[in-house]
Coordinates of C-alpha atoms in Angstrom, one line a residue:
M150 CA -26.7 -0.7 -2.4
T151 CA -28.3 -3.3 -1.3
D152 CA -30.8 -5.8 -1.4
S153 CA -30.0 -8.1 0.8
M154 CA -27.4 -6.3 2.4
L155 CA -29.5 -3.2 2.4
N156 CA -32.8 -4.3 3.5
S157 CA -32.0 -7.7 5.1
A158 CA -29.2 -5.9 6.8
E159 CA -31.8 -4.3 9.8
G160 CA -33.5 -7.7 9.2
A161 CA -30.1 -9.7 10.5
H162 CA -29.3 -7.1 12.7
A163 CA -32.7 -7.5 14.6
A164 CA -32.3 -11.8 14.2
R165 CA -29.1 -11.6 16.1
E166 CA -30.7 -9.0 18.5
Q167 CA -33.2 -11.3 19.3
K168 CA -30.9 -14.0 20.4
G169 CA -29.1 -12.2 22.1
I170 CA -26.0 -11.8 19.4
V171 CA -23.7 -9.5 19.5
W172 CA -24.4 -6.9 17.3
V173 CA -21.4 -7.0 14.2
L174 CA -19.9 -3.7 13.7
Y175 CA -18.3 -4.2 10.1
P176 CA -20.5 -4.9 7.7
D177 CA -22.0 -1.5 8.2
I178 CA -19.0 0.0 7.5
L179 CA -18.8 -1.9 4.4
R180 CA -21.6 -1.3 3.2
V181 CA -21.4 2.5 3.9
F182 CA -18.1 1.8 1.8
A183 CA -19.8 -0.2 -0.7
I184 CA -22.3 2.7 -1.4
W185 CA -20.0 5.6 -1.4
M186 CA -17.5 3.4 -4.2
V187 CA -21.2 3.3 -6.2
I188 CA -21.4 6.4 -6.1
L189 CA -17.7 7.2 -7.1
L190 CA -18.1 4.2 -9.8
H191 CA -20.5 6.4 -11.8
V192 CA -19.7 9.8 -11.4
T193 CA -15.6 8.9 -13.1
A194 CA -17.4 6.4 -15.7
P195 CA -18.1 9.7 -17.4
F196 CA -14.1 10.5 -18.0
M197 CA -12.5 7.6 -17.5
T198 CA -14.6 6.6 -20.7
D199 CA -14.6 9.8 -23.0
A200 CA -11.9 9.4 -25.6
A201 CA -10.8 13.7 -25.5
R202 CA -9.8 13.1 -22.1
Y203 CA -7.3 10.3 -22.3
G204 CA -3.9 11.1 -21.0
T205 CA -5.2 14.0 -18.7
V206 CA -4.8 14.1 -14.8
A207 CA -8.5 13.5 -14.5
W208 CA -8.4 10.7 -16.2
K209 CA -5.6 8.9 -15.0
F210 CA -6.8 9.7 -11.9
C211 CA -10.4 7.9 -12.5
I212 CA -8.0 4.7 -14.0
V213 CA -6.2 4.6 -10.4
L214 CA -9.6 4.7 -8.5
A215 CA -11.4 2.5 -10.8
P216 CA -9.7 -0.8 -9.3
V217 CA -11.4 0.4 -6.1
V218 CA -14.3 1.8 -6.3
R219 CA -15.6 -1.8 -9.2
T220 CA -15.4 -3.4 -5.3
G221 CA -18.6 -1.6 -4.6
V222 CA -21.1 -3.8 -6.4
P223 CA -18.9 -7.2 -5.2
L224 CA -18.7 -6.0 -2.0
F225 CA -23.3 -5.3 -1.5
F226 CA -23.2 -9.0 -3.3
M227 CA -21.0 -10.7 -0.4
L228 CA -22.4 -8.5 2.1
S229 CA -26.0 -9.9 0.9
G230 CA -24.4 -13.3 1.2
F231 CA -22.9 -13.2 4.4
L232 CA -26.4 -11.9 6.0
L233 CA -29.0 -13.9 4.3
L234 CA -26.8 -17.6 4.5
R235 CA -26.4 -16.6 8.4
M236 CA -29.9 -16.2 9.1
P237 CA -32.3 -19.1 10.3
Q238 CA -35.3 -17.1 8.7
T239 CA -33.8 -17.3 5.4
R240 CA -34.5 -21.6 5.4
D241 CA -38.4 -20.4 5.7
I242 CA -39.1 -20.2 1.5
K243 CA -42.5 -19.2 2.7
Q244 CA -41.9 -16.8 5.1
F245 CA -38.8 -15.2 3.6
Y246 CA -39.8 -14.7 0.0
K247 CA -43.4 -12.8 1.6
T248 CA -41.1 -10.2 3.5
S249 CA -38.2 -10.5 1.6
L250 CA -39.2 -10.0 -1.9
T251 CA -41.6 -7.6 -0.7
R252 CA -38.8 -5.3 0.6
L253 CA -37.4 -5.3 -2.6
I254 CA -40.0 -5.3 -5.4
L255 CA -42.3 -2.6 -4.2
P256 CA -39.0 0.0 -4.2
L257 CA -38.2 -1.2 -7.9
L258 CA -42.2 -0.4 -8.9
T259 CA -41.5 2.6 -7.2
W260 CA -38.4 3.7 -8.5
N261 CA -38.8 2.5 -12.1
V262 CA -42.1 4.9 -12.2
V263 CA -39.7 8.1 -10.7
Y264 CA -37.3 6.8 -13.3
F265 CA -39.2 6.9 -16.3
I266 CA -41.0 10.0 -15.6
W267 CA -37.8 11.9 -15.0
H268 CA -36.8 10.7 -18.5
I269 CA -39.8 12.1 -20.3
Y270 CA -39.6 15.1 -19.4
N271 CA -35.4 15.4 -19.1
E272 CA -34.7 13.6 -22.0
G273 CA -38.0 13.4 -24.5
Q274 CA -38.1 9.6 -23.6
E275 CA -40.7 8.0 -24.8
A276 CA -44.1 8.4 -22.9
S277 CA -46.3 5.1 -23.4
V278 CA -47.8 2.6 -21.4
G279 CA -45.9 0.0 -23.5
A280 CA -42.2 1.1 -23.4
F281 CA -42.7 1.5 -19.2
V282 CA -43.5 -2.2 -18.9
K283 CA -40.8 -3.4 -20.9
Q284 CA -37.8 -1.6 -19.2
L285 CA -39.6 -2.6 -16.1
L286 CA -40.0 -6.2 -16.9
F287 CA -36.1 -6.8 -19.0
T288 CA -33.6 -3.5 -17.5
G289 CA -35.2 -0.7 -15.1
T290 CA -35.6 2.8 -16.3
A291 CA -32.3 3.6 -14.8
Y292 CA -28.4 1.7 -15.6
H293 CA -28.4 1.4 -11.9
M294 CA -31.2 -1.1 -11.8
W295 CA -29.6 -4.0 -12.6
F296 CA -28.5 -4.6 -9.5
M297 CA -31.7 -5.1 -8.0
Y298 CA -33.2 -7.5 -11.0
S299 CA -29.5 -9.8 -10.3
M300 CA -30.8 -9.6 -6.5
I301 CA -33.8 -10.3 -6.9
A302 CA -32.4 -13.4 -8.3
I303 CA -30.2 -14.4 -5.8
Y304 CA -33.1 -13.9 -3.1
L305 CA -35.4 -16.5 -5.8
I306 CA -32.5 -18.7 -4.7
A307 CA -30.9 -17.4 -1.3
P308 CA -33.4 -20.2 1.1
F309 CA -31.6 -23.0 -1.1
L310 CA -28.0 -22.3 -1.1
A311 CA -28.6 -21.4 2.9
I312 CA -29.8 -25.0 3.5
M313 CA -26.8 -26.0 1.1
T314 CA -24.2 -23.6 3.2
E315 CA -25.6 -25.6 6.0
K316 CA -24.6 -28.8 4.9
C317 CA -21.9 -28.4 3.3
S318 CA -17.9 -27.5 5.2
S319 CA -16.4 -24.5 4.2
R320 CA -13.8 -26.5 1.7
A321 CA -17.3 -27.6 0.1
L322 CA -18.3 -24.4 -0.4
A323 CA -14.9 -22.9 -1.6
L324 CA -14.7 -25.6 -4.4
L325 CA -18.6 -24.4 -5.4
V326 CA -16.9 -20.5 -5.5
L327 CA -13.6 -22.0 -7.9
I328 CA -16.3 -23.7 -10.0
V329 CA -18.5 -19.8 -10.4
F330 CA -15.3 -18.8 -10.9
F331 CA -14.1 -20.8 -13.5
F332 CA -17.0 -20.2 -15.5
S333 CA -17.6 -16.3 -15.3
T334 CA -14.0 -15.2 -15.3
V335 CA -11.6 -17.8 -16.3
R336 CA -13.6 -19.4 -19.2
H337 CA -14.1 -15.4 -20.5
M338 CA -10.8 -14.7 -20.2
V339 CA -9.6 -17.6 -22.1
N340 CA -11.8 -17.0 -24.2
D341 CA -11.2 -13.0 -25.2
S342 CA -7.3 -13.8 -24.9
A343 CA -6.2 -17.0 -25.2
G344 CA -6.5 -17.2 -29.0
L345 CA -8.8 -20.5 -27.9
Y346 CA -12.8 -21.1 -27.3
I347 CA -14.0 -22.7 -23.8
D348 CA -17.9 -23.7 -24.6
G349 CA -20.6 -24.0 -22.4
N350 CA -21.9 -21.1 -19.3
M351 CA -23.5 -21.3 -15.8
S352 CA -26.5 -19.1 -15.2
L353 CA -25.1 -19.1 -11.6
D354 CA -22.4 -16.9 -12.6
E355 CA -24.8 -14.0 -13.8
L356 CA -26.4 -14.1 -10.6
H357 CA -23.1 -13.6 -9.4
V358 CA -23.3 -16.5 -7.0
G359 CA -19.8 -16.4 -6.8
F360 CA -19.9 -13.2 -4.6
F361 CA -23.4 -14.0 -2.7
L362 CA -21.2 -17.6 -1.2
L363 CA -17.8 -15.8 -0.9
G364 CA -19.2 -13.2 1.5
Y365 CA -20.7 -15.8 3.6
I366 CA -16.9 -17.7 3.4
L367 CA -15.0 -14.7 4.2
G368 CA -17.9 -13.6 6.8
T369 CA -17.8 -17.2 9.2
V370 CA -14.3 -18.8 8.4
D371 CA -11.4 -17.6 10.8
F372 CA -8.2 -16.6 9.0
S373 CA -4.6 -17.0 10.6
R374 CA -2.5 -14.1 10.5
A375 CA -0.1 -15.4 7.2
Q376 CA -4.0 -16.6 5.5
R377 CA -5.1 -12.7 5.5
W378 CA -1.6 -11.0 4.2
I379 CA -2.3 -13.6 1.2
I380 CA -5.6 -12.2 0.8
Y381 CA -4.3 -8.7 1.0
L382 CA -1.5 -9.4 -1.2
L383 CA -3.8 -10.4 -3.7
G384 CA -6.0 -7.5 -3.6
I385 CA -2.6 -5.5 -3.9
A386 CA -2.2 -7.5 -6.8
G387 CA -5.7 -7.4 -8.2
F388 CA -5.1 -3.4 -7.7
I389 CA -2.0 -2.9 -9.7
C390 CA -3.2 -5.5 -12.3
G391 CA -6.4 -3.7 -12.7
I392 CA -4.5 0.1 -13.1
A393 CA -1.5 -1.9 -15.4
G394 CA -4.2 -3.5 -17.5
N395 CA -6.2 -0.6 -18.9
L396 CA -3.3 1.6 -18.8
A397 CA -1.9 -0.6 -21.8
A398 CA -5.2 -1.3 -23.7
S399 CA -5.9 2.4 -23.7
G400 CA -4.5 4.8 -26.5
P401 CA -5.5 8.6 -28.0
G402 CA -8.4 8.3 -29.5
S403 CA -9.4 4.8 -28.0
I404 CA -10.5 4.0 -24.4
K405 CA -10.6 0.1 -23.5
L406 CA -10.9 -0.5 -20.1
P407 CA -10.6 -4.3 -20.1
M408 CA -9.9 -4.6 -16.4
N409 CA -13.2 -3.4 -15.5
E410 CA -14.9 -5.9 -16.8
G411 CA -17.4 -7.6 -13.9
Y412 CA -16.2 -10.8 -14.6
M413 CA -12.6 -10.1 -14.3
W414 CA -10.7 -11.9 -11.5
I415 CA -9.2 -8.6 -9.6
N416 CA -12.6 -7.7 -8.7
Y417 CA -12.5 -11.2 -6.7
A418 CA -9.4 -10.1 -5.1
T419 CA -9.8 -6.6 -4.4
A420 CA -13.7 -6.7 -2.9
S421 CA -12.0 -9.9 -0.5
A422 CA -9.0 -8.1 0.5
V423 CA -11.2 -4.7 1.3
F424 CA -13.7 -7.0 3.3
V425 CA -11.6 -9.2 5.0
L426 CA -9.4 -6.4 6.1
A427 CA -12.5 -4.4 7.3
R428 CA -13.8 -7.8 9.4
Y429 CA -10.1 -7.5 11.5
L430 CA -9.6 -4.3 11.4
F431 CA -13.1 -3.3 12.9
S432 CA -14.0 -6.5 15.2
E433 CA -15.8 -6.4 18.4
D434 CA -12.5 -5.7 20.6
S435 CA -11.5 -3.1 18.2
R436 CA -11.4 1.0 19.5
A437 CA -13.7 1.5 17.2
A438 CA -16.3 -0.8 18.1
K439 CA -16.1 0.2 21.5
S440 CA -16.8 3.6 20.7
S441 CA -21.0 4.0 20.7
R442 CA -20.4 7.7 19.0
F443 CA -19.0 5.6 16.3
R444 CA -21.2 2.5 15.6
N445 CA -24.3 4.6 16.5
T446 CA -22.9 6.9 13.5
A447 CA -22.0 4.3 10.7
R448 CA -25.6 2.1 11.8
R449 CA -27.3 5.7 10.9
L450 CA -25.3 6.2 8.0
S451 CA -26.1 2.2 7.0
S452 CA -29.5 1.8 7.8
V453 CA -30.2 4.7 5.2
T454 CA -28.1 2.9 1.9
F455 CA -30.8 1.3 0.1
G456 CA -32.4 5.0 0.0
V457 CA -29.2 6.3 -1.2
Y458 CA -28.6 3.7 -3.9
W459 CA -31.9 4.6 -5.4
I460 CA -31.8 8.1 -5.4
H461 CA -28.2 8.7 -6.5
V462 CA -28.4 8.5 -10.0
L463 CA -30.8 10.8 -10.1
F464 CA -29.2 13.5 -7.9
L465 CA -25.8 13.4 -10.2
D466 CA -27.4 13.2 -13.0
I467 CA -29.0 17.0 -12.0
I468 CA -25.0 18.3 -10.4
S469 CA -23.0 16.7 -13.6
K470 CA -25.5 18.4 -16.3
N471 CA -26.0 21.6 -14.7
I472 CA -23.8 22.6 -12.0
L473 CA -19.8 21.3 -12.2
Y474 CA -19.2 18.9 -14.9
P475 CA -17.0 19.7 -17.1
E476 CA -15.4 22.6 -15.7
N477 CA -11.7 22.9 -14.5
P478 CA -9.5 21.6 -13.0
V479 CA -11.6 18.8 -13.8
T480 CA -10.4 16.1 -11.2
V481 CA -11.4 18.6 -8.6
S482 CA -15.2 18.8 -10.2
I483 CA -15.1 15.3 -9.7
I484 CA -14.6 15.5 -6.0
C485 CA -17.2 18.1 -5.9
I486 CA -19.6 15.9 -8.0
F487 CA -19.2 13.2 -5.4
L488 CA -19.0 14.9 -1.9
L489 CA -23.1 16.6 -3.6
T490 CA -24.3 13.9 -4.5
A491 CA -23.6 12.2 -1.8
A492 CA -24.6 14.3 1.0
L493 CA -27.6 15.3 -1.3
S494 CA -28.6 11.0 -1.2
Y495 CA -28.4 11.3 2.1
A496 CA -29.8 13.8 2.6
A497 CA -32.7 12.6 0.8
A498 CA -32.5 9.0 2.3
F499 CA -33.0 9.9 5.9
L500 CA -36.0 12.0 4.8
M501 CA -37.7 8.7 3.1
S502 CA -36.8 6.7 6.1
H503 CA -39.2 9.0 7.9
T504 CA -42.3 8.4 6.2
G505 CA -43.7 5.9 7.9
R506 CA -45.9 4.0 5.9
L507 CA -44.3 5.2 2.7
K508 CA -40.9 4.4 3.8
R509 CA -42.3 0.5 2.3
F510 CA -41.5 1.6 -1.0
L511 CA -39.4 4.0 -1.4
M512 CA -36.1 1.8 1.0

């Protein structure tokens, strides 16, 4: 999807090349993986939350996928933090706002109009300027746009975070992540399950700053083999707990998915494991990084992530309502819906990437 990692990814690549810094493969790999997970999340969500499908093979299939597909959004925030906080340009507040915010706001305006018109003609939504302005200012005209509003908020404080990361040690930044983790995750878990109530709120947790800073730490700190295995084991534990927790909480006629909540610790654990695995699996001396064909393919797919993010919900809506859903076998339908949505979204995104000056309004 993303944001800093979407648009700023190109800026980050350009900045590194201008300084003679070796291009790194794994951010592109993670970006492609993350957008695939976001698409798959949106494909499986209706099946997973449908009480009529409880206990079916398709429902269990979605439950097993859930902890993995929910790494998509955290990975986008983490990649954005890793890329933006390393860029010297981020510390130039005026220039950063001028260039980076424009890259987000123009497509946001364009796609809000597109989805607003789409909902008018397909769902009978109220066609008024007032309704559009209200959605534009507060929620967006499509459910996936919340991410961009959060990203804009992070962009506003990114220059200050960049200055802070330059002055702070890795341990100090890790402590800050733990503080945000407490307010965004531990406090919610205690309040929801322990019969207690810890008051207090921290606006930074709503901005996903924890993931943003965590991405910078995971991408810049050199981990020993033992430390990497600890991160991987925590990721596996998060995956298992995500499945077990959702299965235990759900029942016939009542689908409860507590482990799918955005603040749950498993999102930190699983996303961190994926991030670190990709970093070391696709290191500069890996076989994949040395393959020009693989590098070029990853880079091309990565370069249109922003376009795929914007348009995939439109294709998903068309496909799920008019082509496959809910034909049996349902598991096969889920896979087909995902593949069709991804393929059409990439095709459209590549076309948008060749629209000249219009590109800045689309992606």
